Short mmCIF file of C-alpha atoms and ligand atoms in Angstrom, two decimals:
data_model
loop_
_atom_site.label_atom_id
_atom_site.label_comp_id
_atom_site.label_asym_id
_atom_site.label_seq_id
_atom_site.Cartn_x
_atom_site.Cartn_y
_atom_site.Cartn_z
CA UNK A 1 0.27 -0.33 0.24
CA UNK A 2 1.48 3.16 -0.69
CA UNK A 3 2.24 5.71 1.89
CA UNK A 4 -0.54 8.47 1.83
CA UNK A 5 1.64 11.72 1.74
CA UNK A 6 -0.45 14.06 3.44
CA UNK A 7 -0.66 17.49 3.53
CA UNK A 8 -1.98 18.00 -0.50
CA UNK A 9 -1.90 21.76 0.41
CA UNK A 10 0.04 24.25 1.09
CA UNK A 11 0.68 25.82 4.67
CA UNK A 12 -1.72 28.39 5.00
CA UNK A 13 -0.87 32.26 4.93
CA UNK A 14 -0.10 32.04 9.08
CA UNK A 15 3.28 30.19 7.31
CA UNK A 16 5.01 32.96 5.80
CA UNK A 17 9.15 33.33 5.09
CA UNK A 18 10.35 33.93 8.45
CA UNK A 19 10.86 38.01 8.33
CA UNK A 20 12.13 39.39 12.04
CA UNK A 21 10.34 42.71 12.79
CA UNK A 22 12.32 45.50 11.04
CA UNK A 23 14.90 46.28 13.48
CA UNK A 24 15.49 50.21 15.37
CA UNK A 25 19.36 49.89 14.29
CA UNK A 26 20.30 49.53 18.62
CA UNK A 27 21.44 46.10 19.40
CA UNK A 28 19.38 43.52 21.24
CA UNK A 29 19.49 44.45 25.42
CA UNK A 30 21.88 41.89 26.68
CA UNK A 31 23.23 40.63 22.80
CA UNK A 32 26.62 41.66 23.47
CA UNK A 33 29.29 40.17 24.98
CA UNK A 34 31.72 41.81 24.22
CA UNK A 35 31.80 46.20 23.36
CA UNK A 36 32.11 45.78 19.77
CA UNK A 37 32.82 49.28 17.55
CA UNK A 38 30.45 47.94 14.26
CA UNK A 39 27.89 47.51 16.21
CA UNK A 40 25.43 50.22 14.46
CA UNK A 41 23.99 52.90 17.53
CA UNK A 42 21.98 56.18 17.42
CA UNK A 43 25.04 58.60 16.63
CA UNK A 44 26.16 55.44 14.37
CA UNK A 45 28.20 57.84 11.26
CA UNK A 46 26.16 55.75 8.28
CA UNK A 47 22.75 56.44 9.49
CA UNK A 48 19.37 54.70 7.10
CA UNK A 49 18.63 58.10 5.59
CA UNK A 50 20.19 60.96 4.40
CA UNK A 51 21.76 61.06 0.80
CA UNK A 52 24.82 58.69 -0.84
CA UNK A 53 28.13 58.48 -0.10
CA UNK A 54 29.79 60.21 -2.85
CA UNK A 55 32.16 57.13 -3.99
CA UNK A 56 29.39 55.52 -4.16
CA UNK A 57 28.59 53.85 -7.87
CA UNK A 58 24.78 54.77 -7.67
CA UNK A 59 23.61 53.47 -11.13
CA UNK A 60 25.84 49.62 -10.40
CA UNK A 61 23.48 50.00 -6.96
CA UNK A 62 20.01 49.18 -9.23
CA UNK A 63 21.58 47.59 -11.98
CA UNK A 64 22.03 45.15 -8.52
CA UNK A 65 18.66 45.91 -7.01
CA UNK A 66 16.84 44.99 -10.09
CA UNK A 67 18.70 42.10 -10.72
CA UNK A 68 18.79 40.84 -7.18
CA UNK A 69 14.84 41.49 -7.45
CA UNK A 70 13.94 39.53 -10.49
CA UNK A 71 15.81 36.59 -9.40
CA UNK A 72 14.58 36.18 -5.64
CA UNK A 73 11.24 36.85 -6.83
CA UNK A 74 10.97 34.23 -9.49
CA UNK A 75 11.44 32.04 -6.63
CA UNK A 76 9.13 34.19 -4.37
CA UNK A 77 5.54 34.59 -6.20
CA UNK A 78 5.82 29.93 -6.54
CA UNK A 79 3.88 29.77 -3.35
CA UNK A 80 1.86 32.01 -3.15
CA UNK A 81 0.12 30.79 -7.41
CA UNK A 82 0.53 27.31 -6.15
CA UNK A 83 -2.29 28.25 -3.83
CA UNK A 84 -3.94 29.04 -6.10
CA UNK A 85 -3.79 27.18 -8.44
CA UNK A 86 -4.81 23.91 -5.38
CA UNK A 87 -7.58 25.81 -5.47
CA UNK A 88 -9.07 24.74 -9.11
CA UNK A 89 -7.49 21.10 -8.89
CA UNK A 90 -11.84 19.91 -8.88
CA UNK A 91 -13.16 22.04 -11.17
CA UNK A 92 -14.03 21.27 -14.66
CA UNK A 93 -10.71 22.38 -16.95
CA UNK A 94 -9.18 22.28 -13.90
CA UNK A 95 -5.24 21.68 -16.34
CA UNK A 96 -5.86 23.47 -18.39
CA UNK A 97 -6.41 26.31 -16.06
CA UNK A 98 -3.87 25.86 -13.58
CA UNK A 99 -1.10 26.09 -17.11
CA UNK A 100 -3.00 28.91 -18.51
CA UNK A 101 -2.36 30.55 -13.93
CA UNK A 102 1.69 29.50 -14.27
CA UNK A 103 2.39 30.12 -17.99
CA UNK A 104 1.28 34.01 -16.81
CA UNK A 105 2.83 33.81 -13.22
CA UNK A 106 5.15 31.86 -13.14
CA UNK A 107 6.32 31.96 -17.38
CA UNK A 108 6.10 28.23 -17.80
CA UNK A 109 3.73 25.61 -17.30
CA UNK A 110 3.57 21.97 -14.86
CA UNK A 111 4.71 18.99 -15.29
CA UNK A 112 1.34 17.43 -16.87
CA UNK A 113 2.39 13.94 -15.61
CA UNK A 114 1.78 15.55 -12.71
CA UNK A 115 -1.30 17.19 -12.40
CA UNK A 116 -3.23 14.65 -14.62
CA UNK A 117 -2.97 12.93 -11.44
CA UNK A 118 -5.12 15.27 -9.57
CA UNK A 119 -8.30 13.72 -10.23
CA UNK A 120 -7.42 10.09 -8.85
CA UNK A 121 -6.29 11.11 -5.77
CA UNK A 122 -4.76 14.55 -4.54
CA UNK A 123 -3.00 17.31 -6.05
CA UNK A 124 0.27 16.04 -4.87
CA UNK A 125 1.84 19.77 -3.75
CA UNK A 126 5.36 18.95 -2.63
CA UNK A 127 6.67 17.43 -5.66
CA UNK A 128 4.88 20.97 -8.01
CA UNK A 129 6.48 23.09 -5.44
CA UNK A 130 10.22 21.45 -5.76
CA UNK A 131 9.34 21.24 -9.30
CA UNK A 132 8.59 24.97 -9.36
CA UNK A 133 11.88 25.46 -7.53
CA UNK A 134 14.22 23.32 -9.96
CA UNK A 135 12.61 25.32 -13.34
CA UNK A 136 12.95 28.49 -11.73
CA UNK A 137 16.78 27.55 -11.09
CA UNK A 138 17.92 26.67 -14.54
CA UNK A 139 16.07 29.83 -15.90
CA UNK A 140 17.93 31.53 -13.97
CA UNK A 141 20.82 29.97 -14.40
CA UNK A 142 20.08 29.95 -18.30
CA UNK A 143 19.90 34.15 -18.27
CA UNK A 144 22.95 34.59 -16.33
CA UNK A 145 25.47 32.86 -18.81
CA UNK A 146 23.07 34.50 -21.74
CA UNK A 147 22.61 38.35 -20.61
CA UNK A 148 25.36 38.50 -18.75
CA UNK A 149 23.34 40.69 -15.43
CA UNK A 150 26.58 41.10 -13.51
CA UNK A 151 28.58 42.20 -16.19
CA UNK A 152 30.98 40.97 -18.64
CA UNK A 153 32.71 37.40 -18.54
CA UNK A 154 36.38 39.42 -17.97
CA UNK A 155 37.98 42.10 -16.92
CA UNK A 156 41.46 42.71 -18.00
CA UNK A 157 40.85 46.51 -15.89
CA UNK A 158 39.51 44.45 -12.53
CA UNK A 159 42.71 41.29 -13.48
CA UNK A 160 45.79 44.15 -14.44
CA UNK A 161 44.71 46.18 -11.01
CA UNK A 162 45.36 43.55 -9.19
CA UNK A 163 48.93 42.52 -10.57
CA UNK A 164 50.08 45.81 -9.57
CA UNK A 165 48.92 45.86 -6.62
CA UNK A 166 51.39 42.50 -6.64
CA UNK A 167 48.52 39.47 -7.04
CA UNK A 168 48.57 37.34 -9.99
CA UNK A 169 45.21 34.81 -8.34
CA UNK A 170 42.13 36.28 -5.73
CA UNK A 171 41.32 32.95 -4.32
CA UNK A 172 38.55 34.33 -1.60
CA UNK A 173 36.80 31.81 0.38
CA UNK A 174 33.86 33.17 2.47
CA UNK A 175 31.25 31.04 5.17
CA UNK A 176 29.16 29.01 2.80
CA UNK A 177 26.31 29.88 4.60
CA UNK A 178 24.23 32.04 2.42
CA UNK A 179 23.88 35.06 3.79
CA UNK A 180 27.39 35.70 1.68
CA UNK A 181 26.58 34.65 -1.65
CA UNK A 182 26.45 38.07 -3.01
CA UNK A 183 29.44 38.15 -1.08
CA UNK A 184 32.22 38.61 -4.13
CA UNK A 185 29.33 40.30 -6.94
CA UNK A 186 27.75 42.61 -4.57
CA UNK A 187 29.43 42.97 -0.51
CA UNK A 188 32.99 43.08 -3.03
CA UNK A 189 31.71 44.49 -5.81
CA UNK A 190 34.81 42.24 -7.80
CA UNK A 191 34.74 40.62 -10.64
CA UNK A 192 33.39 37.40 -10.03
CA UNK A 193 35.43 35.63 -13.02
CA UNK A 194 38.27 36.85 -11.91
CA UNK A 195 38.00 35.98 -8.69
CA UNK A 196 37.76 31.97 -7.45
CA UNK A 197 35.53 31.43 -5.72
CA UNK A 198 35.69 28.15 -2.60
CA UNK A 199 32.71 28.87 0.22
CA UNK A 200 33.16 26.80 3.33
CA UNK A 201 30.89 26.27 6.39
CA UNK A 202 32.61 28.31 9.01
CA UNK A 203 34.96 29.52 6.64
CA UNK A 204 37.04 26.86 7.70
CA UNK A 205 39.15 26.45 3.55
CA UNK A 206 40.46 22.86 2.88
CA UNK A 207 44.30 23.23 2.94
CA UNK A 208 45.08 20.11 0.80
CA UNK A 209 43.27 21.62 -2.37
CA UNK A 210 43.89 25.16 -1.73
CA UNK A 211 47.57 24.16 -1.53
CA UNK A 212 46.54 21.76 -4.70
CA UNK A 213 45.15 24.77 -6.57
CA UNK A 214 48.58 27.31 -5.40
CA UNK A 215 50.65 25.36 -7.02
CA UNK A 216 48.45 24.85 -10.09
CA UNK A 217 48.47 28.18 -10.77
CA UNK A 218 52.03 28.38 -10.36
CA UNK A 219 52.72 25.77 -12.05
CA UNK A 220 51.15 27.62 -15.25
CA UNK A 221 52.89 31.33 -14.87
CA UNK A 222 56.07 29.42 -15.62
CA UNK A 223 54.02 27.07 -18.34
CA UNK A 224 52.72 29.33 -19.89
CA UNK A 225 52.86 32.71 -19.27
CA UNK A 226 49.76 32.58 -17.51
CA UNK A 227 48.10 34.87 -16.00
CA UNK A 228 51.55 36.46 -15.16
CA UNK A 229 55.00 35.56 -16.38
CA UNK A 230 56.37 33.27 -13.20
CA UNK A 231 59.35 36.38 -12.20
CA UNK A 232 56.96 38.91 -12.03
CA UNK A 233 57.35 39.77 -8.79
CA UNK A 234 53.20 39.49 -7.32
CA UNK A 235 52.19 37.19 -5.26
CA UNK A 236 48.63 34.38 -3.91
CA UNK A 237 46.24 36.11 -1.98
CA UNK A 238 44.33 34.05 -0.57
CA UNK A 239 41.12 35.78 1.23
CA UNK A 240 38.57 34.50 3.94
CA UNK A 241 34.97 35.92 5.40
CA UNK A 242 33.74 35.24 7.98
CA UNK A 243 30.52 37.16 9.47
CA UNK A 244 29.20 38.46 12.19
CA UNK A 245 25.51 39.88 13.20
CA UNK A 246 26.03 43.94 13.92
CA UNK A 247 22.39 44.09 15.32
CA UNK A 248 21.81 40.44 17.10
CA UNK A 249 25.52 39.12 17.24
CA UNK A 250 24.89 36.17 19.46
CA UNK A 251 22.30 34.96 17.41
CA UNK A 252 22.62 35.49 13.86
CA UNK A 253 25.87 35.59 13.88
CA UNK A 254 28.08 32.27 12.01
CA UNK A 255 26.68 28.70 12.98
CA UNK A 256 29.50 27.01 12.26
CA UNK A 257 31.74 28.89 14.95
CA UNK A 258 28.57 30.01 17.86
CA UNK A 259 27.37 33.20 16.31
CA UNK A 260 31.30 34.05 18.21
CA UNK A 261 32.47 36.31 15.87
CA UNK A 262 35.99 36.58 16.82
CA UNK A 263 35.80 33.13 17.19
CA UNK A 264 35.51 32.67 13.40
CA UNK A 265 37.81 35.42 13.07
CA UNK A 266 40.30 34.15 14.79
CA UNK A 267 39.94 30.47 12.78
CA UNK A 268 39.24 31.79 9.62
CA UNK A 269 43.03 33.30 10.83
CA UNK A 270 44.24 30.36 11.87
CA UNK A 271 43.41 27.79 8.50
CA UNK A 272 45.11 30.84 6.41
CA UNK A 273 48.37 30.71 8.77
CA UNK A 274 48.26 26.72 7.76
CA UNK A 275 47.96 27.50 3.83
CA UNK A 276 50.78 30.22 4.33
CA UNK A 277 52.35 27.00 6.30
CA UNK A 278 51.76 23.82 4.07
CA UNK A 279 53.28 25.86 1.06
CA UNK A 280 56.28 27.12 2.94
CA UNK A 281 57.08 23.60 3.61
CA UNK A 282 56.54 21.75 0.72
CA UNK A 283 58.80 24.14 -1.58
CA UNK A 284 60.71 26.16 0.86
CA UNK A 285 62.31 29.43 0.26
CA UNK A 286 60.48 31.67 -1.40
CA UNK A 287 57.91 30.22 -2.06
CA UNK A 288 55.22 31.77 0.05
CA UNK A 289 51.25 33.32 -0.59
CA UNK A 290 49.87 36.35 0.98
CA UNK A 291 46.96 36.61 3.05
CA UNK A 292 43.81 39.23 3.73
CA UNK A 293 41.08 37.73 6.78
CA UNK A 294 37.89 39.97 6.36
CA UNK A 295 34.31 40.43 7.65
CA UNK A 296 31.41 41.15 6.87
CA UNK A 297 28.49 42.01 9.17
CA UNK A 298 25.68 40.36 7.17
CA UNK A 299 22.78 42.83 8.10
CA UNK A 300 24.64 46.14 6.81
CA UNK A 301 26.45 43.83 4.43
CA UNK A 302 29.90 46.84 5.69
CA UNK A 303 32.95 44.91 5.99
CA UNK A 304 35.85 44.73 8.54
CA UNK A 305 39.78 44.38 7.73
CA UNK A 306 42.01 42.90 9.09
CA UNK A 307 44.83 45.06 7.19
CA UNK A 308 48.20 42.93 6.99
CA UNK A 309 51.52 44.64 8.31
CA UNK A 310 54.21 44.27 5.32
CA UNK A 311 56.20 41.28 6.77
CA UNK A 312 52.21 40.08 6.57
CA UNK A 313 50.85 39.66 10.51
CA UNK A 314 47.62 40.02 10.37
CA UNK A 315 45.58 40.99 13.94
CA UNK A 316 42.34 39.71 14.23
CA UNK A 317 41.29 41.10 16.98
CA UNK A 318 42.01 44.67 15.42
CA UNK A 319 40.24 46.07 11.78
CA UNK A 320 39.47 48.48 10.49
CA UNK A 321 35.70 49.81 9.36
CA UNK A 322 34.30 50.10 6.37
CA UNK A 323 31.82 51.76 8.33
CA UNK A 324 34.14 53.54 9.79
CA UNK A 325 35.41 54.74 6.29
CA UNK A 326 31.99 56.13 5.72
CA UNK A 327 31.69 57.90 7.97
CA UNK A 328 34.68 59.55 7.96
CA UNK A 329 34.46 60.37 5.23
CA UNK A 330 31.00 60.39 3.47
CA UNK A 331 31.08 64.92 3.58
CA UNK A 332 33.70 64.97 0.84
CA UNK A 333 34.28 64.73 -3.11
CA UNK A 334 35.82 61.86 -3.87
CA UNK A 335 38.90 62.65 -4.96
CA UNK A 336 39.83 64.07 -1.29
CA UNK A 337 37.61 60.58 0.28
CA UNK A 338 40.07 57.61 -1.72
CA UNK A 339 42.93 60.70 -0.50
CA UNK A 340 41.82 60.12 3.66
CA UNK A 341 40.67 56.21 3.10
CA UNK A 342 44.12 55.60 1.89
CA UNK A 343 45.89 56.62 4.78
CA UNK A 344 43.34 55.11 6.63
CA UNK A 345 43.99 51.94 6.24
CA UNK A 346 48.48 53.25 6.13
CA UNK A 347 47.75 54.23 9.34
CA UNK A 348 46.06 50.68 10.48
CA UNK A 349 49.48 49.11 10.95
CA UNK A 350 52.22 51.85 11.80
CA UNK A 351 52.68 53.25 8.19
CA UNK A 352 54.58 48.60 7.68
CA UNK A 353 52.38 48.50 4.95
CA UNK A 354 53.16 47.09 1.05
CA UNK A 355 51.69 49.74 -1.62
CA UNK A 356 50.16 47.26 -3.72
CA UNK A 357 47.92 46.07 -0.26
CA UNK A 358 46.77 49.32 0.73
CA UNK A 359 45.79 50.16 -3.32
CA UNK A 360 43.65 47.34 -3.13
CA UNK A 361 42.31 47.30 0.51
CA UNK A 362 41.41 51.05 0.13
CA UNK A 363 39.70 49.07 -3.11
CA UNK A 364 37.42 47.16 -1.38
CA UNK A 365 37.12 49.37 0.79
CA UNK A 366 35.23 52.08 -1.96
CA UNK A 367 32.90 49.15 -2.91
CA UNK A 368 32.22 48.52 0.18
CA UNK A 369 30.58 51.92 0.59
CA UNK A 370 28.59 50.85 -2.86
CA UNK A 371 26.77 48.04 -0.80
CA UNK A 372 26.91 50.01 2.88
CA UNK A 373 24.77 52.31 0.00
CA UNK A 374 22.97 49.63 -1.65
CA UNK A 375 21.37 48.16 1.70
CA UNK A 376 20.67 51.30 2.60
CA UNK A 377 18.46 52.23 -0.59
CA UNK A 378 16.91 49.20 0.24
CA UNK A 379 16.89 47.36 2.57
CA UNK A 380 15.99 50.94 4.98
CA UNK A 381 19.93 50.07 6.15
CA UNK A 382 19.65 46.87 8.00
CA UNK A 383 18.45 43.80 6.01
CA UNK A 384 15.14 43.14 6.30
CA UNK A 385 15.75 38.88 6.22
CA UNK A 386 18.24 39.30 9.47
CA UNK A 387 18.46 35.31 9.18
CA UNK A 388 19.02 32.41 6.78
CA UNK A 389 15.79 33.10 3.62
CA UNK A 390 17.97 30.63 1.39
CA UNK A 391 16.10 28.92 -1.11
CA UNK A 392 17.68 26.11 -2.61
CA UNK A 393 20.76 24.25 -1.38
CA UNK A 394 23.75 24.01 -3.36
CA UNK A 395 25.91 20.32 -3.38
CA UNK A 396 28.80 19.83 -5.33
CA UNK A 397 31.60 22.59 -7.05
CA UNK A 398 30.71 25.18 -9.35
CA UNK A 399 26.65 27.52 -9.67
CA UNK A 400 29.65 30.01 -10.59
CA UNK A 401 25.80 31.58 -11.62
CA UNK A 402 24.76 32.65 -7.95
CA UNK A 403 25.27 35.79 -6.56
CA UNK A 404 22.94 36.82 -4.91
CA UNK A 405 21.89 37.31 -0.57
CA UNK A 406 19.75 33.90 0.50
CA UNK A 407 19.19 32.37 -3.29
CA UNK A 408 21.73 29.65 -2.06
CA UNK A 409 23.16 27.18 0.18
CA UNK A 410 26.60 26.13 -0.67
CA UNK A 411 28.03 22.66 0.06
CA UNK A 412 31.22 22.99 -1.68
CA UNK A 413 32.30 18.53 -1.47
CA UNK A 414 33.19 16.21 -3.73
CA UNK A 415 31.65 13.67 -1.51
CA UNK A 416 28.63 13.03 0.66
CA UNK A 417 31.73 11.80 3.30
CA UNK A 418 33.93 14.94 3.84
CA UNK A 419 30.31 17.33 2.57
CA UNK A 420 28.53 16.09 5.64
CA UNK A 421 29.31 18.09 8.58
CA UNK A 422 27.98 21.17 5.32
CA UNK A 423 25.28 19.30 3.99
CA UNK A 424 23.39 19.04 7.45
CA UNK A 425 24.25 22.21 8.34
CA UNK A 426 22.02 23.39 4.82
CA UNK A 427 18.96 20.52 6.17
CA UNK A 428 18.97 21.78 10.05
CA UNK A 429 18.04 24.84 8.17
CA UNK A 430 15.53 24.01 5.44
CA UNK A 431 14.18 22.07 8.16
CA UNK A 432 13.07 25.94 9.59
CA UNK A 433 12.68 27.05 6.58
CA UNK A 434 11.13 24.77 4.42
CA UNK A 435 10.48 21.75 6.20
CA UNK A 436 8.11 23.44 9.00
CA UNK A 437 6.10 24.66 6.05
CA UNK A 438 5.19 21.23 5.26
CA UNK A 439 7.54 22.33 2.56
CA UNK A 440 10.68 20.15 0.29
CA UNK A 441 14.21 20.78 0.59
CA UNK A 442 15.35 22.20 -3.74
CA UNK A 443 18.73 20.15 -3.40
CA UNK A 444 20.16 21.50 -6.91
CA UNK A 445 23.30 19.44 -7.18
CA UNK A 446 26.30 20.22 -9.99
CA UNK A 447 30.20 19.09 -10.86
CA UNK A 448 31.84 21.36 -13.24
CA UNK A 449 34.13 19.48 -15.75
CA UNK A 450 36.44 20.76 -18.19
CA UNK A 451 35.76 18.97 -21.86
CA UNK A 452 39.26 19.80 -23.15
CA UNK A 453 40.66 16.92 -19.90
CA UNK A 454 38.86 13.03 -22.28
CA UNK A 455 36.71 11.91 -19.53
CA UNK A 456 36.03 14.84 -17.26
CA UNK A 457 31.96 15.13 -18.07
CA UNK A 458 31.43 11.36 -17.59
CA UNK A 459 33.32 11.56 -14.52
CA UNK A 460 31.26 14.56 -13.39
CA UNK A 461 27.92 13.26 -14.81
CA UNK A 462 29.24 9.47 -12.35
CA UNK A 463 29.79 12.23 -9.47
CA UNK A 464 26.37 13.91 -9.41
CA UNK A 465 24.46 10.44 -9.35
CA UNK A 466 26.72 8.78 -6.00
CA UNK A 467 26.19 12.29 -4.31
CA UNK A 468 21.80 12.41 -5.11
CA UNK A 469 21.59 8.73 -4.32
CA UNK A 470 24.16 9.48 -0.97
CA UNK A 471 22.05 12.39 -0.26
CA UNK A 472 19.00 10.49 -0.36
CA UNK A 473 20.28 7.87 1.10
CA UNK A 474 21.53 9.32 4.44
CA UNK A 475 17.83 12.07 4.67
CA UNK A 476 16.15 8.25 3.91
CA UNK A 477 13.21 9.57 5.85
CA UNK A 478 12.63 13.12 4.44
CA UNK A 479 13.72 11.36 1.12
CA UNK A 480 10.62 8.92 1.43
CA UNK A 481 8.18 11.43 2.20
CA UNK A 482 8.94 14.02 -0.70
CA UNK A 483 10.18 15.95 2.00
CA UNK A 484 13.17 15.59 -0.67
CA UNK A 485 14.61 16.26 -3.79
CA UNK A 486 17.34 16.80 -6.32
CA UNK A 487 18.28 17.84 -9.75
CA UNK A 488 21.69 16.93 -10.69
CA UNK A 489 23.35 18.99 -13.34
CA UNK A 490 26.88 19.16 -15.45
CA UNK A 491 28.46 22.28 -16.55
CA UNK A 492 31.41 22.77 -19.56
CA UNK A 493 33.93 24.63 -16.95
CA UNK A 494 35.98 25.50 -20.37
CA UNK A 495 33.08 27.54 -22.20
CA UNK A 496 30.72 30.01 -21.11
CA UNK A 497 26.85 28.81 -20.62
CA UNK A 498 24.90 27.40 -18.27
CA UNK A 499 24.64 23.87 -16.78
CA UNK A 500 23.17 21.70 -17.80
CA UNK A 501 20.63 19.55 -16.80
CA UNK A 502 20.71 15.40 -15.73
CA UNK A 503 17.55 14.51 -14.63
CA UNK A 504 15.75 15.18 -11.47
CA UNK A 505 14.59 13.03 -8.69
CA UNK A 506 11.32 14.30 -9.71
CA UNK A 507 11.87 12.31 -13.22
CA UNK A 508 12.33 8.30 -12.04
CA UNK A 509 12.56 7.25 -8.39
CA UNK A 510 16.55 8.17 -6.91
CA UNK A 511 17.93 4.25 -6.12
CA UNK A 512 18.63 4.28 -2.49
CA UNK A 513 22.25 3.70 -0.28
CA UNK A 514 21.36 0.25 1.91
ZN1 ZN B 1 29.38 30.66 8.49
#
């Protein structure tokens, strides 16, 4: 006998996506354990109203806002449309009416085989929801590669800029938390194609894999002179972005570090040191890397920069706060503001800093000023979704096209064993976001491959299938209840084109691992 799938209907209007009430900008009473200079206060230098900063790129802010609203709007209207369709299911001509409504409101038709079964039992809303999330993801992904909503795929001016600053590769590990998914393109305003991004829970990146990437990078410099000649005096720059919440530090910080931002910063710095030591121990004198530790306030998107000294020392307990820099320069002309920013960076280490690093950090601060204004312009100074509000989990390696805050929780992994902890955190987050509302957890599995490497695509396909089976096996109960669905995708990293969809758990029963 088939297990009866309750509830055939989506939750009522009493279960909205979690949106904490708008805060007044003051820290929660008793939430602070230590003084925190980034905590907004009544005399906050960055008020939610007032003119924008002279260095803010207004046009770019508007473009980024339009893209963010368009994509998230596509995901967020799914529940309402499905509720309207659910209400029609016993009417004459249901399938035609449902398709017309879906096409009109969502822009795509629904799978006929699910609609056709509605008269026998009832409409399978869980499958329909997962199907709509996957369809919206596919369309978002395809549009990213075909219409370049965040700008072109290459930015040679930026590549030249980082080389002038003394770096030949920018490798960034933010936390996998969806509130940092926009860190590169929004918070730091860096061209995504010029940055290697590898998110990990707690920003605890894999040292061995990063060393392997470093070797590959240096090897290419020797063999091909790409991105520059090996004899040029530039370094591999490894950046960690941890995060914290200025408005609710005890609850909305990094889950992987127990919402303790001092611990998040120290752990990030330790991991950076491990990486540098691994390179130096393995490749002798002269072989080294540059390290940079950043913190991101997930309420305001303002960054903290732990400015390193010329000899590579970083203090996890001291930082330069972009909000302070904003407040100090908001009334200046653009050129004067730039000068002051550069001077602040130099002073932060008592003058012991390489000039290339001053230029790079100053640019990060200037870019972040635009993002601080973005949050002021469109989110009243602090995001309404202070906590998790991701729309799907992304598992695997890739997702070059995901650059929006709270769209995706990343679980970066090659095997489920190595990524189990990250994935468990993701499932726990979605128990609160979706399962509590009777909705399934949508998991997009993705493996990138290189068509220039023989057999690479086949290996990526096998990885996808293996991970899908392992995910359904690990969360078997959810899977059997129709509360977990997977979409399998691969993408050719040698070409700038959308991922290829291999299939999903909605099409055929997924083989369980026993
Ligand atoms: Zn985190």
